[in-house]
């Protein structure tokens, strides 16, 4: 099958604070990500201007260190100084950035970061729709949030062949959300039940990757390097995809 291979990584970086030593060491996050050599990086718990992380704007700190020029940041939780939220880093252009409101009353503010990513495929350009999630801690909250995603304008206005990736920290302790809500809507799981939390001795499959459209999974794994085991309380989840040309022209999907 012809097409373009790319690697996607999703990672809850825990603000760059180690899951065991509780030290802020952003260079460990850089090492954990760069070891995997991804083309597209979806991050959760990314700080911006917060004292605990040296007032860094982490989306730019990490983007510069990883040589990823295309970036998007979504602040979700406001603190006394600064905020934290979701981010996307990419080797390919991002455009038409959007926020999908996922906040459930009386719960922490949650939103999904949506981006369209342009990837070259055999002389053409395909547009891939990307959703970056950090879902809530309770089961009913996560169910509401995924139903909002499935009913979202961005998803429902896309063609059925449009490549779509929905990934992030699903906080899905038992790994049943995708099978119950996403599989019936045509999504396939890239991560299956690969365990990513806690990073040092993972026992829960909290980080997930789902996809549909003109895209095929080649391989997926959780990166268990020494840096990854120390850098955050989650491991990075990685998937290698083949993006197919379909029957589309240079206009993309």
CSV table of C-alpha atoms in Angstrom, one decimal:
chain,number,residue,atom,x,y,z
A,1,UNK,CA,0.0,0.0,0.0
A,2,UNK,CA,1.3,3.4,-1.0
A,3,UNK,CA,1.2,6.4,1.2
A,4,UNK,CA,3.1,8.4,3.7
A,5,UNK,CA,4.3,7.0,7.0
A,6,UNK,CA,4.4,9.2,10.1
A,7,UNK,CA,4.8,8.8,13.8
A,8,UNK,CA,2.4,10.3,16.4
A,9,UNK,CA,3.2,10.5,20.1
A,10,UNK,CA,0.7,11.4,22.9
A,11,UNK,CA,2.2,12.3,26.3
A,12,UNK,CA,0.9,13.7,29.6
A,13,UNK,CA,4.1,15.5,30.6
A,14,UNK,CA,2.9,16.4,34.2
A,15,UNK,CA,4.2,19.9,33.7
A,16,UNK,CA,7.7,18.5,33.3
A,17,UNK,CA,7.7,17.3,37.0
A,18,UNK,CA,9.0,13.8,37.6
A,19,UNK,CA,6.6,11.3,38.8
A,20,UNK,CA,8.9,9.9,41.5
A,21,UNK,CA,11.4,12.7,42.4
A,22,UNK,CA,8.9,15.5,41.9
A,23,UNK,CA,11.7,17.6,40.3
A,24,UNK,CA,11.1,20.0,37.4
A,25,UNK,CA,13.5,18.7,34.7
A,26,UNK,CA,12.1,19.7,31.3
A,27,UNK,CA,15.2,18.3,29.6
A,28,UNK,CA,14.0,14.8,30.6
A,29,UNK,CA,10.7,15.4,28.7
A,30,UNK,CA,12.8,16.5,25.7
A,31,UNK,CA,14.9,13.4,25.9
A,32,UNK,CA,11.9,11.1,26.3
A,33,UNK,CA,10.2,12.6,23.2
A,34,UNK,CA,13.2,13.0,21.0
A,35,UNK,CA,14.2,9.3,21.5
A,36,UNK,CA,10.9,8.3,19.7
A,37,UNK,CA,11.5,10.8,16.8
A,38,UNK,CA,7.8,11.6,16.3
A,39,UNK,CA,6.4,13.8,13.6
A,40,UNK,CA,3.3,14.9,15.5
A,41,UNK,CA,3.2,15.3,19.3
A,42,UNK,CA,0.1,15.7,21.4
A,43,UNK,CA,0.8,16.9,25.0
A,44,UNK,CA,-1.3,17.3,28.1
A,45,UNK,CA,-0.6,19.2,31.3
A,46,UNK,CA,1.6,21.8,29.6
A,47,UNK,CA,2.5,24.8,31.7
A,48,UNK,CA,2.6,28.5,30.6
A,49,UNK,CA,4.0,31.1,33.0
A,50,UNK,CA,3.8,29.0,36.1
A,51,UNK,CA,6.4,29.4,39.0
A,52,UNK,CA,6.7,25.6,39.5
A,53,UNK,CA,8.1,25.3,35.9
A,54,UNK,CA,10.3,28.3,35.9
A,55,UNK,CA,7.7,30.5,34.2
A,56,UNK,CA,8.5,28.7,31.0
A,57,UNK,CA,6.1,28.8,28.1
A,58,UNK,CA,6.5,25.0,27.7
A,59,UNK,CA,4.9,24.7,24.2
A,60,UNK,CA,7.7,26.9,22.8
A,61,UNK,CA,10.5,25.5,25.1
A,62,UNK,CA,9.7,22.0,24.0
A,63,UNK,CA,9.0,23.0,20.4
A,64,UNK,CA,12.3,24.7,20.1
A,65,UNK,CA,14.2,21.9,21.7
A,66,UNK,CA,12.6,19.3,19.5
A,67,UNK,CA,12.9,21.4,16.3
A,68,UNK,CA,9.2,21.3,15.7
A,69,UNK,CA,8.2,24.7,14.1
A,70,UNK,CA,4.4,24.2,14.0
A,71,UNK,CA,2.7,24.6,17.4
A,72,UNK,CA,-0.7,25.1,19.0
A,73,UNK,CA,-1.5,25.7,22.7
A,74,UNK,CA,-4.8,25.6,24.6
A,75,UNK,CA,-4.8,27.0,28.1
A,76,UNK,CA,-7.5,25.3,30.2
A,77,UNK,CA,-6.8,25.6,33.9
A,78,UNK,CA,-5.9,29.1,35.3
A,79,UNK,CA,-3.7,29.3,38.3
A,80,UNK,CA,-2.7,32.3,40.5
A,81,UNK,CA,0.2,32.7,38.1
A,82,UNK,CA,0.0,31.2,34.6
A,83,UNK,CA,-2.0,28.3,33.5
A,84,UNK,CA,-1.8,24.8,32.0
A,85,UNK,CA,-3.5,22.9,29.2
A,86,UNK,CA,-3.0,21.0,26.0
A,87,UNK,CA,-0.5,21.5,23.2
A,88,UNK,CA,0.4,20.1,19.7
A,89,UNK,CA,3.8,20.1,18.2
A,90,UNK,CA,4.2,19.2,14.6
A,91,UNK,CA,6.7,18.9,11.7
A,92,UNK,CA,3.9,19.6,9.4
A,93,UNK,CA,1.7,22.8,9.1
A,94,UNK,CA,-1.2,23.2,11.4
A,95,UNK,CA,-4.2,25.4,10.7
A,96,UNK,CA,-7.9,26.0,11.6
A,97,UNK,CA,-7.2,25.5,15.3
A,98,UNK,CA,-10.3,25.1,17.4
A,99,UNK,CA,-11.4,24.4,21.0
A,100,UNK,CA,-14.0,21.9,21.8
A,101,UNK,CA,-15.7,22.6,25.2
A,102,UNK,CA,-15.8,19.5,27.4
A,103,UNK,CA,-16.3,21.0,30.8
A,104,UNK,CA,-18.9,19.3,32.9
A,105,UNK,CA,-20.6,21.5,35.7
A,106,UNK,CA,-18.8,21.3,39.1
A,107,UNK,CA,-15.8,19.7,37.5
A,108,UNK,CA,-12.4,21.0,36.4
A,109,UNK,CA,-12.3,22.9,33.1
A,110,UNK,CA,-11.6,20.5,30.2
A,111,UNK,CA,-11.4,21.2,26.5
A,112,UNK,CA,-10.1,19.3,23.5
A,113,UNK,CA,-7.6,21.0,21.2
A,114,UNK,CA,-8.5,20.5,17.5
A,115,UNK,CA,-6.1,21.1,14.6
A,116,UNK,CA,-6.0,20.3,10.9
A,117,UNK,CA,-2.6,19.0,9.8
A,118,UNK,CA,-1.4,19.1,6.2
A,119,UNK,CA,0.8,16.1,5.3
A,120,UNK,CA,2.4,15.4,1.9
A,121,UNK,CA,1.3,12.2,0.3
A,122,UNK,CA,2.7,11.2,-3.1
A,123,UNK,CA,2.8,14.7,-4.6
A,124,UNK,CA,-0.5,15.7,-3.0
A,125,UNK,CA,-1.5,17.1,0.3
A,126,UNK,CA,-3.8,15.3,2.7
A,127,UNK,CA,-5.5,17.1,5.6
A,128,UNK,CA,-5.7,15.1,8.8
A,129,UNK,CA,-8.1,16.1,11.6
A,130,UNK,CA,-6.4,15.9,15.1
A,131,UNK,CA,-8.1,15.9,18.5
A,132,UNK,CA,-6.0,16.2,21.6
A,133,UNK,CA,-7.8,15.2,24.8
A,134,UNK,CA,-7.4,15.2,28.6
A,135,UNK,CA,-10.6,13.7,29.8
A,136,UNK,CA,-12.1,13.9,33.3
A,137,UNK,CA,-11.5,11.7,36.4
A,138,UNK,CA,-15.0,10.3,36.7
A,139,UNK,CA,-16.7,7.8,34.5
A,140,UNK,CA,-19.9,9.8,33.8
A,141,UNK,CA,-17.8,12.9,33.0
A,142,UNK,CA,-15.7,11.0,30.4
A,143,UNK,CA,-18.8,9.6,28.8
A,144,UNK,CA,-20.4,13.1,28.5
A,145,UNK,CA,-17.1,14.4,27.0
A,146,UNK,CA,-16.7,11.7,24.4
A,147,UNK,CA,-20.4,12.1,23.3
A,148,UNK,CA,-19.7,15.8,22.8
A,149,UNK,CA,-16.7,14.9,20.7
A,150,UNK,CA,-18.8,12.5,18.6
A,151,UNK,CA,-21.5,15.2,18.1
A,152,UNK,CA,-18.9,18.0,17.4
A,153,UNK,CA,-19.2,20.1,14.3
A,154,UNK,CA,-15.5,19.5,13.4
A,155,UNK,CA,-16.0,15.7,13.3
A,156,UNK,CA,-19.4,15.5,11.8
A,157,UNK,CA,-18.6,17.9,8.9
A,158,UNK,CA,-15.6,15.9,7.9
A,159,UNK,CA,-15.8,13.4,5.0
A,160,UNK,CA,-15.9,9.7,6.0
A,161,UNK,CA,-12.5,9.2,4.3
A,162,UNK,CA,-10.9,12.1,6.1
A,163,UNK,CA,-8.1,10.8,8.3
A,164,UNK,CA,-9.0,11.5,11.9
A,165,UNK,CA,-6.9,10.9,15.0
A,166,UNK,CA,-8.3,11.3,18.5
A,167,UNK,CA,-5.7,10.8,21.2
A,168,UNK,CA,-4.5,11.9,24.7
A,169,UNK,CA,-5.0,11.1,28.3
A,170,UNK,CA,-8.4,9.5,28.5
A,171,UNK,CA,-8.1,8.7,32.2
A,172,UNK,CA,-9.9,5.4,31.2
A,173,UNK,CA,-8.8,3.1,34.0
A,174,UNK,CA,-10.5,0.0,32.7
A,175,UNK,CA,-9.9,0.7,29.0
A,176,UNK,CA,-13.6,0.4,28.1
A,177,UNK,CA,-14.6,3.8,26.8
A,178,UNK,CA,-13.3,3.3,23.3
A,179,UNK,CA,-15.0,0.0,22.8
A,180,UNK,CA,-18.3,1.3,24.2
A,181,UNK,CA,-18.5,4.8,22.5
A,182,UNK,CA,-15.9,5.1,19.7
A,183,UNK,CA,-15.8,1.7,18.0
A,184,UNK,CA,-19.5,1.9,17.1
A,185,UNK,CA,-18.7,5.2,15.3
A,186,UNK,CA,-16.0,3.7,13.1
A,187,UNK,CA,-13.0,4.4,15.2
A,188,UNK,CA,-10.2,1.8,15.7
A,189,UNK,CA,-7.8,1.7,18.7
A,190,UNK,CA,-4.1,2.1,18.1
A,191,UNK,CA,-3.1,1.7,21.7
A,192,UNK,CA,-5.3,-1.2,22.7
A,193,UNK,CA,-4.6,-1.8,26.4
A,194,UNK,CA,-1.0,-0.7,26.5
A,195,UNK,CA,-0.2,0.4,30.0
A,196,UNK,CA,1.2,3.9,30.5
A,197,UNK,CA,0.5,4.9,34.2
A,198,UNK,CA,2.3,5.2,36.5
A,199,UNK,CA,5.4,5.7,34.4
A,200,UNK,CA,7.9,3.8,36.6
A,201,UNK,CA,5.7,0.7,36.9
A,202,UNK,CA,2.7,1.1,34.6
A,203,UNK,CA,-0.5,-0.8,35.5
A,204,UNK,CA,-3.2,1.4,33.8
A,205,UNK,CA,-3.9,2.1,30.1
A,206,UNK,CA,-4.8,5.7,30.6
A,207,UNK,CA,-3.3,7.1,27.3
A,208,UNK,CA,-5.1,6.2,24.2
A,209,UNK,CA,-5.0,6.7,20.4
A,210,UNK,CA,-8.1,6.2,18.2
A,211,UNK,CA,-8.3,6.7,14.4
A,212,UNK,CA,-10.6,6.4,11.4
A,213,UNK,CA,-10.6,7.3,7.7
A,214,UNK,CA,-7.8,6.9,5.1
A,215,UNK,CA,-5.2,5.9,7.7
A,216,UNK,CA,-3.7,2.6,8.7
A,217,UNK,CA,-1.9,1.6,11.8
A,218,UNK,CA,1.5,0.0,11.4
A,219,UNK,CA,2.7,-0.3,15.0
A,220,UNK,CA,2.2,1.1,18.5
A,221,UNK,CA,4.0,1.0,21.8
A,222,UNK,CA,4.6,2.8,25.1
A,223,UNK,CA,8.2,4.2,25.3
A,224,UNK,CA,9.9,2.8,28.4
A,225,UNK,CA,13.3,4.5,28.3
A,226,UNK,CA,15.0,5.6,31.5
A,227,UNK,CA,14.2,9.2,30.8
A,228,UNK,CA,10.5,8.4,30.1
A,229,UNK,CA,10.2,6.5,33.4
A,230,UNK,CA,11.5,9.5,35.3
A,231,UNK,CA,10.3,12.6,33.4
A,232,UNK,CA,6.6,12.4,34.1
A,233,UNK,CA,4.0,10.2,35.9
A,234,UNK,CA,2.9,8.9,32.4
A,235,UNK,CA,4.8,7.1,29.7
A,236,UNK,CA,4.7,8.4,26.1
A,237,UNK,CA,2.3,6.4,23.8
A,238,UNK,CA,3.5,6.1,20.2
A,239,UNK,CA,1.8,5.0,17.0
A,240,UNK,CA,3.2,4.6,13.5
A,241,UNK,CA,0.6,5.3,10.8
A,242,UNK,CA,0.4,5.1,7.1
A,243,UNK,CA,-1.6,7.9,5.6
A,244,UNK,CA,-3.0,6.9,2.2
A,245,UNK,CA,-3.6,9.0,-0.8
A,246,UNK,CA,-7.2,7.9,-1.3
A,247,UNK,CA,-8.8,9.5,-4.4
A,248,UNK,CA,-8.2,13.1,-3.3
A,249,UNK,CA,-6.4,15.9,-5.1
A,250,UNK,CA,-4.0,18.4,-3.8
A,251,UNK,CA,-6.9,20.2,-2.1
A,252,UNK,CA,-6.7,17.6,0.6
A,253,UNK,CA,-9.6,16.0,2.6
